[in-house]
């Protein structure tokens, strides 16, 4: 269940970060409300995650997966270009999260 909470935290954070750009410096009401709710929900679900997943592991997964997802969202919604070095870098982040989860003794399963 804690990994589900972590997944929800990541999804909420990606939604909030996407709304952050759309808020245009907090000048657009709806995106600003979405980002406030999204970040609040993200931190709530992250706090539930930390009941059994070590904070370093949870944050590594959250930030790593979040970087990749927000980059994909930015590409789809905002036309952000993803060149080869960016894709290689994101691949390395994903590889790091996989190694952490499969081989680290600090991860609680």
mmCIF file of C-alpha atoms in Angstrom:
data_model
loop_
_atom_site.group_PDB
_atom_site.id
_atom_site.type_symbol
_atom_site.label_atom_id
_atom_site.label_comp_id
_atom_site.label_asym_id
_atom_site.label_seq_id
_atom_site.Cartn_x
_atom_site.Cartn_y
_atom_site.Cartn_z
ATOM 1 C CA UNK A 1 0.000 0.000 0.000
ATOM 2 C CA UNK A 2 2.878 2.388 0.735
ATOM 3 C CA UNK A 3 4.162 2.072 -2.840
ATOM 4 C CA UNK A 4 0.663 3.003 -4.028
ATOM 5 C CA UNK A 5 0.836 6.108 -1.819
ATOM 6 C CA UNK A 6 4.202 6.937 -3.342
ATOM 7 C CA UNK A 7 2.735 6.565 -6.832
ATOM 8 C CA UNK A 8 -0.121 8.887 -5.910
ATOM 9 C CA UNK A 9 2.366 11.400 -4.478
ATOM 10 C CA UNK A 10 4.298 11.345 -7.748
ATOM 11 C CA UNK A 11 1.173 11.793 -9.870
ATOM 12 C CA UNK A 12 -0.048 14.692 -7.717
ATOM 13 C CA UNK A 13 3.372 16.350 -7.882
ATOM 14 C CA UNK A 14 3.500 16.038 -11.684
ATOM 15 C CA UNK A 15 0.009 17.544 -11.999
ATOM 16 C CA UNK A 16 0.958 20.389 -9.646
ATOM 17 C CA UNK A 17 4.220 21.107 -11.462
ATOM 18 C CA UNK A 18 2.400 21.161 -14.794
ATOM 19 C CA UNK A 19 -0.095 23.633 -13.338
ATOM 20 C CA UNK A 20 2.788 25.749 -11.997
ATOM 21 C CA UNK A 21 3.825 26.681 -15.532
ATOM 22 C CA UNK A 22 0.202 27.297 -16.517
ATOM 23 C CA UNK A 23 -0.316 29.573 -13.490
ATOM 24 C CA UNK A 24 2.016 32.165 -15.089
ATOM 25 C CA UNK A 25 3.537 33.268 -11.797
ATOM 26 C CA UNK A 26 0.327 32.650 -9.817
ATOM 27 C CA UNK A 27 -1.629 35.102 -11.991
ATOM 28 C CA UNK A 28 -4.103 32.511 -13.324
ATOM 29 C CA UNK A 29 -6.582 31.346 -10.688
ATOM 30 C CA UNK A 30 -7.481 27.812 -11.833
ATOM 31 C CA UNK A 31 -3.917 26.579 -12.401
ATOM 32 C CA UNK A 32 -2.893 28.162 -9.076
ATOM 33 C CA UNK A 33 -5.660 26.287 -7.251
ATOM 34 C CA UNK A 34 -4.706 23.054 -9.018
ATOM 35 C CA UNK A 35 -1.062 23.421 -8.046
ATOM 36 C CA UNK A 36 -1.908 24.185 -4.404
ATOM 37 C CA UNK A 37 -4.157 21.142 -4.157
ATOM 38 C CA UNK A 38 -1.702 18.989 -6.104
ATOM 39 C CA UNK A 39 1.311 19.842 -3.961
ATOM 40 C CA UNK A 40 -0.721 19.448 -0.750
ATOM 41 C CA UNK A 41 -1.915 16.025 -1.861
ATOM 42 C CA UNK A 42 1.598 15.056 -2.986
ATOM 43 C CA UNK A 43 3.097 15.826 0.410
ATOM 44 C CA UNK A 44 0.196 14.112 2.208
ATOM 45 C CA UNK A 45 0.708 10.902 0.220
ATOM 46 C CA UNK A 46 4.471 11.169 0.629
ATOM 47 C CA UNK A 47 3.987 11.397 4.403
ATOM 48 C CA UNK A 48 1.922 8.193 4.318
ATOM 49 C CA UNK A 49 4.650 6.537 2.279
ATOM 50 C CA UNK A 50 7.234 7.317 4.927
ATOM 51 C CA UNK A 51 5.498 5.024 7.415
ATOM 52 C CA UNK A 52 7.444 2.104 5.997
ATOM 53 C CA UNK A 53 9.682 3.285 3.140
ATOM 54 C CA UNK A 54 12.889 5.045 4.229
ATOM 55 C CA UNK A 55 12.852 8.767 3.441
ATOM 56 C CA UNK A 56 15.960 8.607 1.230
ATOM 57 C CA UNK A 57 14.527 5.803 -0.871
ATOM 58 C CA UNK A 58 11.077 7.388 -1.129
ATOM 59 C CA UNK A 59 12.543 10.727 -2.146
ATOM 60 C CA UNK A 60 14.888 9.158 -4.683
ATOM 61 C CA UNK A 61 12.001 7.319 -6.345
ATOM 62 C CA UNK A 62 9.692 10.339 -6.099
ATOM 63 C CA UNK A 63 12.163 12.769 -7.592
ATOM 64 C CA UNK A 64 13.542 10.359 -10.206
ATOM 65 C CA UNK A 65 10.196 9.233 -11.557
ATOM 66 C CA UNK A 66 8.864 12.778 -11.216
ATOM 67 C CA UNK A 67 11.674 14.206 -13.371
ATOM 68 C CA UNK A 68 10.936 11.746 -16.138
ATOM 69 C CA UNK A 69 7.161 12.186 -15.997
ATOM 70 C CA UNK A 70 7.249 15.988 -15.866
ATOM 71 C CA UNK A 71 9.640 16.005 -18.811
ATOM 72 C CA UNK A 72 7.206 13.884 -20.819
ATOM 73 C CA UNK A 73 4.279 16.104 -19.790
ATOM 74 C CA UNK A 74 6.261 19.233 -20.712
ATOM 75 C CA UNK A 75 7.032 17.680 -24.100
ATOM 76 C CA UNK A 76 3.369 16.788 -24.696
ATOM 77 C CA UNK A 77 1.703 19.938 -23.311
ATOM 78 C CA UNK A 78 4.277 22.670 -23.799
ATOM 79 C CA UNK A 79 6.344 21.455 -26.739
ATOM 80 C CA UNK A 80 9.550 21.206 -24.714
ATOM 81 C CA UNK A 81 12.225 19.553 -26.802
ATOM 82 C CA UNK A 82 13.893 16.429 -25.448
ATOM 83 C CA UNK A 83 17.238 15.936 -27.153
ATOM 84 C CA UNK A 84 19.382 12.814 -26.980
ATOM 85 C CA UNK A 85 21.392 13.888 -23.903
ATOM 86 C CA UNK A 86 18.129 14.645 -22.060
ATOM 87 C CA UNK A 87 16.726 11.228 -22.916
ATOM 88 C CA UNK A 88 19.973 9.493 -21.932
ATOM 89 C CA UNK A 89 19.986 11.383 -18.637
ATOM 90 C CA UNK A 90 16.406 10.380 -17.905
ATOM 91 C CA UNK A 91 17.250 6.797 -18.800
ATOM 92 C CA UNK A 92 20.055 6.895 -16.251
ATOM 93 C CA UNK A 93 17.636 8.255 -13.632
ATOM 94 C CA UNK A 94 15.214 5.395 -14.328
ATOM 95 C CA UNK A 95 18.102 2.915 -14.180
ATOM 96 C CA UNK A 96 19.126 4.349 -10.817
ATOM 97 C CA UNK A 97 15.614 3.968 -9.419
ATOM 98 C CA UNK A 98 15.488 0.370 -10.688
ATOM 99 C CA UNK A 99 18.880 -0.466 -9.155
ATOM 100 C CA UNK A 100 17.820 1.138 -5.878
ATOM 101 C CA UNK A 101 14.617 -0.888 -5.732
ATOM 102 C CA UNK A 102 16.033 -4.197 -6.881
ATOM 103 C CA UNK A 103 19.384 -4.295 -5.110
ATOM 104 C CA UNK A 104 19.448 -1.887 -2.169
ATOM 105 C CA UNK A 105 19.023 -3.379 1.285
ATOM 106 C CA UNK A 106 17.553 -0.083 2.510
ATOM 107 C CA UNK A 107 14.337 -0.569 0.538
ATOM 108 C CA UNK A 108 11.444 -2.082 2.495
ATOM 109 C CA UNK A 109 9.283 -4.350 0.373
#
